[in-house]
Coordinates of C-alpha atoms in Angstrom, one line a residue:
M1 CA 116.3 61.8 106.1
P2 CA 116.3 58.5 104.1
T3 CA 119.4 57.7 102.1
A4 CA 119.7 56.2 98.6
P5 CA 122.3 53.7 97.6
A6 CA 123.2 55.4 94.3
R7 CA 122.3 59.0 94.5
F8 CA 121.4 61.7 97.1
V9 CA 118.2 63.6 96.5
V10 CA 118.5 67.2 97.8
P11 CA 115.3 69.1 98.3
A12 CA 116.1 72.7 97.2
P13 CA 114.8 75.4 95.0
C14 CA 115.2 74.9 91.3
H15 CA 118.1 76.9 89.8
L16 CA 118.6 78.8 86.5
S17 CA 122.3 78.7 87.1
A18 CA 124.3 77.3 84.2
R19 CA 126.2 75.1 86.5
H20 CA 123.0 73.0 87.1
A21 CA 121.7 73.3 83.5
G22 CA 124.7 72.4 81.5
H23 CA 123.5 68.9 80.7
R24 CA 120.2 70.1 79.2
K25 CA 119.6 70.4 75.5
G26 CA 118.0 73.6 74.2
P27 CA 117.0 76.7 76.1
P28 CA 116.5 76.1 79.9
S29 CA 113.0 76.2 81.2
M30 CA 111.7 78.6 83.8
S31 CA 112.1 77.1 87.3
P32 CA 109.3 77.3 89.9
T33 CA 111.3 79.7 92.0
A34 CA 111.9 82.0 89.0
A35 CA 108.2 81.8 88.2
R36 CA 107.3 83.0 91.7
V37 CA 109.8 85.8 91.4
Y38 CA 108.2 87.0 88.2
A39 CA 104.7 86.6 89.6
V40 CA 105.6 88.9 92.6
T41 CA 107.4 91.3 90.3
L42 CA 104.5 91.6 88.0
M43 CA 102.2 92.3 90.9
K44 CA 104.6 94.9 92.2
A45 CA 104.6 96.5 88.8
L46 CA 101.0 97.4 89.4
G47 CA 102.2 99.2 92.5
L48 CA 104.8 101.0 90.4
V49 CA 102.0 102.5 88.3
V50 CA 100.3 103.8 91.5
T51 CA 103.7 105.1 92.8
F52 CA 104.4 107.1 89.7
L53 CA 101.0 108.6 89.8
L54 CA 101.5 109.5 93.4
V55 CA 104.9 111.1 92.8
M56 CA 103.5 113.1 89.9
A57 CA 100.5 114.4 91.9
Q58 CA 102.5 115.1 95.1
A59 CA 105.2 117.0 93.2
A60 CA 102.7 119.1 91.3
I61 CA 100.8 120.0 94.5
F62 CA 103.6 120.5 97.0
G63 CA 106.7 121.2 94.8
T64 CA 109.8 121.4 97.0
G65 CA 108.4 123.9 99.6
A66 CA 107.7 123.7 103.3
A67 CA 104.7 121.5 102.9
A68 CA 106.7 119.0 100.8
D69 CA 109.5 118.8 103.3
A70 CA 107.1 118.4 106.2
F71 CA 105.0 115.6 104.6
F72 CA 107.9 113.8 102.9
F73 CA 109.8 113.8 106.2
A74 CA 107.0 112.1 108.1
R75 CA 106.2 109.7 105.2
R76 CA 109.9 108.8 104.9
T77 CA 110.5 108.3 108.6
I78 CA 107.3 106.3 109.3
G79 CA 107.8 104.4 106.0
A80 CA 111.2 103.3 107.2
F81 CA 109.6 101.8 110.3
S82 CA 106.9 100.0 108.4
G83 CA 109.4 98.7 105.9
L84 CA 111.6 97.4 108.6
F85 CA 108.6 95.8 110.3
E86 CA 107.9 94.0 107.1
Q87 CA 111.5 92.9 106.5
G88 CA 112.1 92.0 110.2
A89 CA 108.9 90.0 110.5
Q90 CA 109.7 88.1 107.3
R91 CA 113.2 87.3 108.4
L92 CA 112.2 86.3 111.9
F93 CA 108.9 84.5 111.4
V94 CA 109.0 82.8 108.0
P95 CA 111.4 80.1 109.4
A96 CA 109.3 79.8 112.5
F97 CA 106.0 79.4 110.6
V98 CA 107.6 76.8 108.3
Q99 CA 108.9 74.8 111.2
A100 CA 105.6 75.1 113.1
W101 CA 103.6 73.9 110.1
A102 CA 106.1 71.0 109.7
A103 CA 104.6 69.7 112.9
E104 CA 101.8 68.4 110.7
D105 CA 103.6 65.1 110.6
D106 CA 102.4 64.8 114.2
G107 CA 98.9 66.1 113.3
D108 CA 99.5 69.5 115.0
G109 CA 100.9 71.7 112.1
P110 CA 98.0 74.1 111.7
R111 CA 97.5 74.4 115.4
A112 CA 101.1 75.2 116.1
A113 CA 101.3 77.7 113.2
R114 CA 98.1 79.4 114.5
R115 CA 99.6 79.7 118.0
V116 CA 102.8 81.3 116.7
L117 CA 100.8 83.6 114.4
W118 CA 98.4 85.0 117.0
R119 CA 100.9 85.4 119.8
A120 CA 103.3 87.3 117.5
T121 CA 100.7 89.5 115.9
L122 CA 99.0 90.5 119.1
G123 CA 102.1 90.8 121.2
L124 CA 104.2 92.8 118.8
S125 CA 101.3 95.1 117.8
A126 CA 100.7 95.9 121.5
A127 CA 104.3 96.7 122.0
V128 CA 104.4 99.0 118.9
A129 CA 101.2 100.7 120.1
L130 CA 102.9 101.6 123.4
G131 CA 105.9 102.9 121.6
A132 CA 103.7 104.9 119.2
V133 CA 101.9 106.6 122.1
G134 CA 105.2 107.6 123.6
A135 CA 106.4 109.0 120.2
I136 CA 103.2 110.9 119.7
L137 CA 103.6 112.6 123.1
A138 CA 107.3 113.4 122.3
A139 CA 106.8 114.3 118.6
G140 CA 108.3 117.8 118.9
P141 CA 111.6 116.8 120.4
L142 CA 111.8 113.8 118.0
V143 CA 111.3 115.9 114.9
T144 CA 114.0 118.3 116.2
L145 CA 116.3 115.4 116.7
L146 CA 115.6 113.7 113.4
A147 CA 115.5 116.9 111.2
P148 CA 117.6 119.5 113.0
G149 CA 117.4 121.8 109.9
F150 CA 113.6 122.2 110.2
E151 CA 112.3 125.5 111.6
G152 CA 109.0 127.4 111.7
P153 CA 106.2 126.1 109.4
V154 CA 108.2 123.2 108.2
R155 CA 108.8 121.9 111.7
D156 CA 105.1 122.4 112.7
G157 CA 103.8 120.6 109.6
A158 CA 106.3 117.8 110.1
I159 CA 105.2 117.3 113.7
L160 CA 101.5 117.1 112.8
A161 CA 102.0 114.6 109.9
F162 CA 104.4 112.6 112.1
R163 CA 101.8 112.3 114.8
I164 CA 99.1 111.2 112.4
L165 CA 101.2 108.5 110.8
L166 CA 102.3 107.2 114.1
V167 CA 98.6 106.2 114.7
G168 CA 98.9 103.5 112.0
L169 CA 102.1 101.9 113.2
P170 CA 100.5 99.1 115.2
L171 CA 98.5 98.0 112.2
N172 CA 101.7 98.1 110.1
M173 CA 103.2 95.7 112.6
A174 CA 100.2 93.4 112.5
A175 CA 100.2 93.4 108.7
A176 CA 103.9 92.6 108.7
V177 CA 103.5 89.5 110.8
L178 CA 100.4 88.3 108.9
G179 CA 102.3 88.9 105.7
S180 CA 105.2 86.8 106.8
F181 CA 102.8 84.0 107.4
Q182 CA 101.6 84.3 103.8
F183 CA 105.1 84.1 102.6
A184 CA 105.8 81.0 104.6
R185 CA 102.8 79.4 102.9
R186 CA 104.1 80.6 99.5
R187 CA 101.1 82.8 99.0
F188 CA 103.3 85.6 97.6
V189 CA 100.9 87.3 95.2
L190 CA 98.1 87.6 97.7
A191 CA 100.4 89.2 100.3
T192 CA 102.0 91.5 97.8
A193 CA 98.6 92.7 96.5
A194 CA 97.6 93.7 100.0
T195 CA 100.6 96.0 100.4
L196 CA 99.3 98.2 97.6
A197 CA 96.4 99.4 99.8
P198 CA 98.1 102.5 101.4
R199 CA 99.2 103.9 98.0
V200 CA 95.7 103.3 96.5
T201 CA 94.0 105.2 99.4
V202 CA 96.4 108.1 99.1
L203 CA 95.8 108.3 95.4
A204 CA 92.1 108.2 96.0
A205 CA 92.4 111.1 98.5
I206 CA 94.3 113.2 96.0
A207 CA 91.8 112.5 93.3
G208 CA 88.9 113.3 95.6
I209 CA 90.2 116.5 97.2
G210 CA 92.4 117.8 94.5
A211 CA 95.1 120.5 94.7
A212 CA 93.7 121.7 98.1
V213 CA 94.8 118.5 99.8
T214 CA 97.0 119.0 102.9
P215 CA 99.8 116.9 104.4
A216 CA 97.5 116.0 107.3
Q217 CA 94.8 114.7 105.0
L218 CA 97.2 112.6 103.1
S219 CA 98.6 111.2 106.4
W220 CA 95.1 110.1 107.4
A221 CA 94.7 108.5 103.9
V222 CA 97.9 106.5 104.5
N223 CA 96.4 105.3 107.8
A224 CA 93.2 104.2 106.1
G225 CA 95.3 102.2 103.6
V226 CA 97.3 100.6 106.3
A227 CA 94.0 99.5 108.0
L228 CA 92.8 98.0 104.7
M229 CA 96.1 96.3 104.2
A230 CA 96.0 94.7 107.7
A231 CA 92.4 93.6 107.1
L232 CA 93.3 91.9 103.8
M233 CA 96.3 90.2 105.4
L234 CA 94.1 88.9 108.2
W235 CA 91.5 87.6 105.8
N236 CA 94.2 85.7 103.8
A237 CA 95.6 84.3 107.0
L238 CA 92.2 83.0 108.2
R239 CA 91.7 81.4 104.8
A240 CA 95.0 79.6 105.1
L241 CA 94.2 78.4 108.7
A242 CA 90.6 77.2 107.8
P243 CA 90.0 73.5 108.3
A244 CA 89.4 73.0 104.6
A245 CA 92.7 74.7 103.6
D246 CA 95.4 72.5 102.2
P247 CA 97.8 71.7 105.1
A248 CA 100.8 71.4 102.9
P249 CA 102.9 74.4 101.8
Q250 CA 102.1 75.2 98.2
G251 CA 104.6 74.5 95.6
A252 CA 107.1 72.1 97.3
P253 CA 110.7 72.7 96.2
C254 CA 111.8 70.7 93.3
E255 CA 114.4 68.0 93.6
V256 CA 117.9 68.6 92.4
I257 CA 119.8 65.4 91.7
D258 CA 123.5 66.0 92.5
P259 CA 125.6 62.8 92.1
S260 CA 128.6 64.6 93.8
L261 CA 126.6 64.7 97.0
A262 CA 125.8 61.0 97.1
P263 CA 127.0 59.4 100.3
S264 CA 129.6 56.7 99.8
D265 CA 128.7 53.1 100.6
G266 CA 128.0 52.8 104.3
A267 CA 128.3 56.6 104.8
A268 CA 125.7 58.4 106.7
A269 CA 123.5 61.0 105.0
P270 CA 124.1 64.6 106.0
R271 CA 122.3 65.5 109.1
P272 CA 119.1 67.6 108.5
A273 CA 120.0 71.2 108.8
A274 CA 116.8 72.0 110.8
S275 CA 117.8 69.9 113.8
R276 CA 121.5 71.0 113.5
N277 CA 120.5 74.7 113.3
R278 CA 118.1 74.5 116.3
K279 CA 120.9 73.1 118.4
A280 CA 123.4 75.6 117.2
T281 CA 121.6 78.9 117.4
G282 CA 117.9 78.9 117.0
T283 CA 115.2 81.5 116.8
G284 CA 116.7 83.5 119.6
T285 CA 119.8 84.3 117.7
R286 CA 117.8 85.2 114.6
A287 CA 115.6 87.5 116.6
T288 CA 118.7 89.2 118.0
A289 CA 120.3 89.5 114.6
V290 CA 117.1 90.9 113.0
A291 CA 116.7 93.4 115.8
L292 CA 120.3 94.6 115.5
F293 CA 120.0 94.9 111.7
S294 CA 116.7 96.7 111.9
A295 CA 118.2 99.1 114.5
G296 CA 121.1 99.8 112.2
Q297 CA 118.8 100.4 109.2
L298 CA 116.7 102.9 111.3
A299 CA 119.9 104.7 112.3
T300 CA 121.0 105.0 108.7
T301 CA 117.6 106.4 107.7
W302 CA 117.7 109.0 110.5
I303 CA 121.3 110.0 109.5
D304 CA 120.2 110.3 105.8
T305 CA 117.2 112.4 106.8
A306 CA 119.3 114.6 109.1
L307 CA 122.0 115.2 106.4
A308 CA 119.3 116.1 103.8
S309 CA 117.7 118.6 106.2
L310 CA 121.1 120.3 106.5
A311 CA 121.5 120.6 102.7
G312 CA 119.0 123.4 102.3
L313 CA 115.3 124.0 101.8
G314 CA 113.8 121.5 99.4
A315 CA 116.8 119.0 99.6
L316 CA 114.8 116.5 101.6
A317 CA 111.9 116.7 99.1
I318 CA 114.3 116.2 96.2
L319 CA 116.0 113.3 97.9
Y320 CA 112.6 111.6 98.6
L321 CA 111.3 112.0 95.1
A322 CA 114.6 110.9 93.5
Q323 CA 114.7 107.8 95.7
R324 CA 111.1 107.0 94.9
L325 CA 111.8 107.2 91.2
L326 CA 115.2 105.5 91.5
N327 CA 114.1 102.6 93.7
A328 CA 110.6 102.0 92.6
A329 CA 111.3 99.3 90.0
P330 CA 114.6 97.9 91.5
G331 CA 113.1 97.9 94.9
S332 CA 110.2 95.8 93.6
V333 CA 112.7 93.3 92.1
N334 CA 114.8 93.2 95.2
A335 CA 111.7 92.6 97.4
A336 CA 110.4 89.9 95.0
V337 CA 113.7 88.0 94.8
S338 CA 114.4 88.3 98.6
N339 CA 110.9 87.3 99.6
V340 CA 110.8 84.2 97.4
F341 CA 114.4 83.0 98.0
Y342 CA 114.2 83.6 101.8
T343 CA 111.1 81.4 101.9
E344 CA 112.8 78.7 99.8
Y345 CA 115.9 78.8 102.1
A346 CA 113.6 78.3 105.1
H347 CA 111.8 75.3 103.5
A348 CA 115.1 73.7 102.3
A349 CA 116.5 74.1 105.8
L350 CA 114.1 71.5 107.0
A351 CA 115.9 68.9 104.9
T352 CA 119.5 69.7 104.4
R353 CA 121.6 72.8 103.8
T354 CA 123.5 72.0 100.6
R355 CA 124.7 74.0 97.6
Q356 CA 123.8 77.2 99.4
A357 CA 126.3 79.1 97.4
A358 CA 124.7 78.0 94.2
E359 CA 121.3 79.1 95.5
V360 CA 122.7 82.6 96.4
A361 CA 124.3 82.7 92.9
T362 CA 121.0 81.9 91.3
G363 CA 119.2 84.6 93.2
L364 CA 121.9 87.1 92.4
R365 CA 121.8 86.3 88.7
L366 CA 118.1 86.6 88.6
S367 CA 118.1 89.9 90.5
L368 CA 120.8 91.5 88.4
F369 CA 119.2 90.3 85.2
L370 CA 116.2 92.4 86.1
I371 CA 118.0 95.4 87.7
L372 CA 120.9 96.1 85.3
P373 CA 118.6 97.2 82.5
I374 CA 116.7 99.5 84.9
A375 CA 120.0 101.1 85.9
A376 CA 121.0 101.6 82.3
L377 CA 117.6 103.1 81.5
L378 CA 117.8 105.6 84.4
L379 CA 121.3 106.6 83.5
A380 CA 120.3 107.3 79.9
E381 CA 116.9 108.8 80.4
A382 CA 116.8 110.3 83.9
P383 CA 116.3 113.9 82.7
Q384 CA 113.5 113.0 80.4
I385 CA 111.8 110.7 83.0
V386 CA 111.9 113.4 85.6
R387 CA 110.5 116.0 83.2
L388 CA 107.7 113.7 82.2
V389 CA 106.8 112.6 85.8
L390 CA 107.6 115.6 88.0
E391 CA 107.9 118.9 86.1
R392 CA 104.5 120.4 86.5
G393 CA 102.7 122.7 88.9
A394 CA 105.0 123.8 91.8
F395 CA 107.8 121.6 90.6
D396 CA 110.0 123.8 88.3
A397 CA 112.8 123.1 85.9
G398 CA 115.5 123.7 88.5
D399 CA 114.0 121.1 90.8
S400 CA 113.7 118.8 87.8
A401 CA 117.4 119.2 87.0
A402 CA 118.5 118.6 90.6
T403 CA 116.4 115.5 90.9
A404 CA 117.7 114.0 87.6
G405 CA 121.3 114.7 88.6
L406 CA 120.8 112.9 91.9
I407 CA 119.1 109.9 90.2
R408 CA 122.1 109.5 87.9
A409 CA 124.6 109.9 90.7
L410 CA 122.9 107.2 92.8
A411 CA 122.1 104.8 89.9
P412 CA 125.1 102.5 90.8
L413 CA 123.5 101.9 94.1
L414 CA 120.9 99.8 92.3
V415 CA 123.5 97.1 91.7
V416 CA 125.1 97.6 95.1
N417 CA 121.8 97.2 97.0
A418 CA 120.8 94.1 94.9
V419 CA 124.0 92.3 96.0
F420 CA 123.6 93.4 99.6
A421 CA 119.9 92.3 99.8
L422 CA 120.8 88.8 98.6
A423 CA 123.8 88.5 100.8
I424 CA 122.1 89.6 104.0
T425 CA 119.0 87.5 103.2
A426 CA 121.1 84.4 102.8
I427 CA 122.9 85.1 106.1
L428 CA 119.7 85.7 108.1
A429 CA 118.0 82.6 106.5
D430 CA 120.6 80.1 107.8
D431 CA 121.1 79.6 111.5
A432 CA 124.6 78.1 110.8
L433 CA 125.9 81.5 109.5
P434 CA 127.1 84.4 111.6
M435 CA 123.9 86.3 111.7
R436 CA 124.6 88.6 114.7
A437 CA 128.1 89.4 113.6
A438 CA 126.9 90.3 110.1
A439 CA 124.1 92.5 111.5
I440 CA 126.6 94.4 113.7
R441 CA 129.3 94.8 111.2
V442 CA 127.3 96.0 108.3
S443 CA 125.4 98.5 110.5
L444 CA 128.6 99.9 112.1
V445 CA 130.3 100.3 108.7
S446 CA 127.3 102.1 107.2
I447 CA 126.7 104.4 110.2
A448 CA 130.4 105.3 110.7
L449 CA 130.9 106.2 107.0
R450 CA 127.7 108.2 106.8
C451 CA 128.6 110.2 109.9
V452 CA 132.2 110.9 108.9
L453 CA 131.6 111.6 105.2
G454 CA 128.3 113.3 105.7
A455 CA 129.7 115.8 108.2
A456 CA 132.6 116.6 105.8
L457 CA 130.8 116.7 102.4
V458 CA 127.1 117.7 102.8
G459 CA 127.7 121.2 104.1
P460 CA 130.1 122.4 101.3
F461 CA 128.7 120.3 98.4
G462 CA 125.0 119.8 99.2
L463 CA 123.2 117.1 97.3
T464 CA 126.5 116.1 95.5
G465 CA 128.1 115.5 98.9
L466 CA 125.1 113.5 100.0
A467 CA 125.3 111.3 96.9
I468 CA 129.0 110.6 97.5
T469 CA 128.3 109.7 101.1
F470 CA 125.6 107.2 100.1
L471 CA 127.7 105.6 97.4
V472 CA 130.7 105.0 99.7
A473 CA 128.7 103.9 102.8
D474 CA 126.4 101.5 101.0
G475 CA 129.2 100.1 98.9
A476 CA 131.2 99.3 102.0
Q477 CA 128.1 97.8 103.6
M478 CA 127.6 95.5 100.6
A479 CA 131.3 94.5 100.5
T480 CA 131.2 93.6 104.2
A481 CA 128.1 91.4 103.9
Y482 CA 129.3 89.7 100.8
A483 CA 132.7 89.0 102.2
M484 CA 131.2 87.4 105.3
L485 CA 128.9 85.2 103.2
R486 CA 131.8 84.1 101.0
R487 CA 133.9 83.3 104.0
A488 CA 131.2 81.1 105.4
L489 CA 130.1 79.4 102.2
G490 CA 133.2 79.5 100.0
P491 CA 133.2 80.8 96.4
I492 CA 129.7 81.9 95.5
L493 CA 130.0 82.6 91.8
A494 CA 131.2 79.9 89.4
P495 CA 132.9 80.8 86.1
A496 CA 129.5 80.3 84.3
D497 CA 128.0 82.8 86.7
H498 CA 130.7 85.4 85.9
A499 CA 130.1 84.8 82.2
G500 CA 126.3 85.3 82.7
L501 CA 126.8 88.5 84.7
A502 CA 129.2 89.8 82.1
G503 CA 126.6 89.1 79.4
M504 CA 123.8 90.9 81.3
T505 CA 126.1 93.9 81.8
G506 CA 127.0 94.0 78.2
A507 CA 123.4 93.7 77.1
A508 CA 122.3 96.5 79.5
I509 CA 125.1 98.8 78.3
A510 CA 124.3 98.1 74.6
A511 CA 120.6 98.7 75.1
G512 CA 121.3 101.9 77.0
G513 CA 123.5 103.1 74.2
L514 CA 120.6 102.4 71.8
L515 CA 118.5 104.9 73.7
L516 CA 121.1 107.6 73.4
L517 CA 121.0 107.1 69.6
M518 CA 117.2 107.6 69.4
P519 CA 116.3 111.3 69.1
G520 CA 113.2 112.9 70.4
T521 CA 111.6 114.2 73.6
G522 CA 108.1 114.0 75.1
L523 CA 105.9 111.1 75.9
P524 CA 105.5 109.6 72.4
A525 CA 109.2 109.6 71.8
F526 CA 109.9 108.2 75.3
A527 CA 107.3 105.4 74.8
L528 CA 109.0 104.4 71.5
Q529 CA 112.4 104.5 73.2
G530 CA 111.1 102.4 76.1
A531 CA 109.6 99.8 73.7
A532 CA 112.8 99.5 71.8
F533 CA 114.8 99.1 75.0
A534 CA 112.4 96.5 76.3
M535 CA 112.9 94.4 73.1
A536 CA 116.6 95.0 72.7
Y537 CA 117.8 94.1 76.2
P538 CA 116.5 90.5 76.4
A539 CA 117.4 89.8 72.8
L540 CA 120.9 91.0 73.4
A541 CA 121.2 89.1 76.6
A542 CA 120.0 85.9 74.9
A543 CA 122.6 86.5 72.1
F544 CA 125.3 86.8 74.8
G545 CA 124.3 83.4 76.2
V546 CA 122.5 84.6 79.4
A547 CA 120.5 81.6 80.7
E548 CA 117.8 83.8 82.3
A549 CA 117.1 85.5 79.0
R550 CA 116.9 82.2 77.1
A551 CA 114.5 80.8 79.7
L552 CA 112.3 84.0 79.5
N553 CA 109.9 82.8 76.8
P554 CA 107.2 85.5 76.4
R555 CA 104.6 83.0 75.1
R556 CA 104.9 80.9 78.2
L557 CA 105.7 83.5 80.9
F558 CA 102.2 84.6 81.8
S559 CA 100.8 81.1 81.8
R560 CA 103.6 79.9 84.0
V561 CA 103.3 82.8 86.3
G562 CA 99.6 82.2 86.7
R563 CA 100.2 78.6 87.7
R564 CA 102.9 79.5 90.1
A565 CA 101.4 82.7 91.6
R566 CA 100.1 81.0 94.7

């Protein structure tokens, strides 16, 4: 990397952090990275609308009976696999695709990227297909193992839905690899739009068949959506690989001028991290770490499902619906932040790994800026949200109260999971960090606490014991990952970051308190309360000096997002 006599130019994502913006006059402007995060978040907001419509329809049709437990078991179990395929492919292949395309300096970039893409897509899809065939043949014992509390019609329905959804797993794997290629090329919005297909096809099936729809029919609708998603991902990949396509990754990282990083006279510039990392660990270590982490996440999903099946009839359905409502918006934010920042880390690694802690702090601030108000809204309005969304048809008032109580109990996990997502993303993005050790430790901590606390608390306390188990296990998992990242990078949050996080928290609490002061129930009252909350939170955050709120200019947001979307 060329050196400069007076200053060192660091290719890295732009930051909103106050530590980098203190010399500016007036409100900070929105960075390209933040614009991409908002673009992906807005696209995922369309998915939230579909998700809420699905939750409403499924709750009204199935309630919390045997059919609900059967379908939601299969959907949750296979959904865990497809989600891990997506996350694992992104974490493993985004750096590989970035490095492969970087070979364009030698005129071989698109060819190298194409070779990596097709080998990974076909090879992994074939491997998943073999595993799916085995799982279909052994579906009965697997359901008994994964949900030991299921008996009779619940078990039979779960086996059928489980087998049907297994058919679509190979296409899920193919879509995951193709999507990671889109992320590496910074085509975030196109890839995110394709992931909406399974939900859209399920909603179409419900609209077409009506209340007579069965779990088996919905399972086939999911598979149709997965096939559509894979086709869209393939089409996008072929466009990017076409000879007329722009060979350069879209939206190169901005330059951050940091005088403190300038080499002294005669000193050598820092060695590019890409070459250092390939010598130190490389793709093999990342593949091992991603596999270990994915296995740990699958194990925790199985433990959660097994514990819920032991909490009584309908407990698994309530857990599924509560988590869908609880994680819908925060999950979209976490995914948007993680996807964009992971890609930026991978691009920056080709030049030099500097100010990594500041990049993590920027991602954490942006994530919590969007998630804290959601947590406050759910804590204040969970009963009313559940009544409006779920309480109809077979879903009665008792089910509604249990679901709202579980949402409130698990609301702190929104912040916990946001911190964990950023920490584990930063660790897996950098070959110089302890990827394998982090994957092993966080998995063991989460699994051990779930087993011990779940065995002790779920039987006597039901859903309350389940909530306590999740809070403790996920909190310990987050603390483990953050501690390892801090040990590797040093202090992550500067005093300005602490002040910004305090301002966000105060604004979220104040806006949530405003909701409690506004009377009324029903959809019109809730719409008014939501509008007041949406205006109060950013205004309060800006008044408290939060840089993210000051940069969020509504008049420029959509135009900036439109320019940065691809």
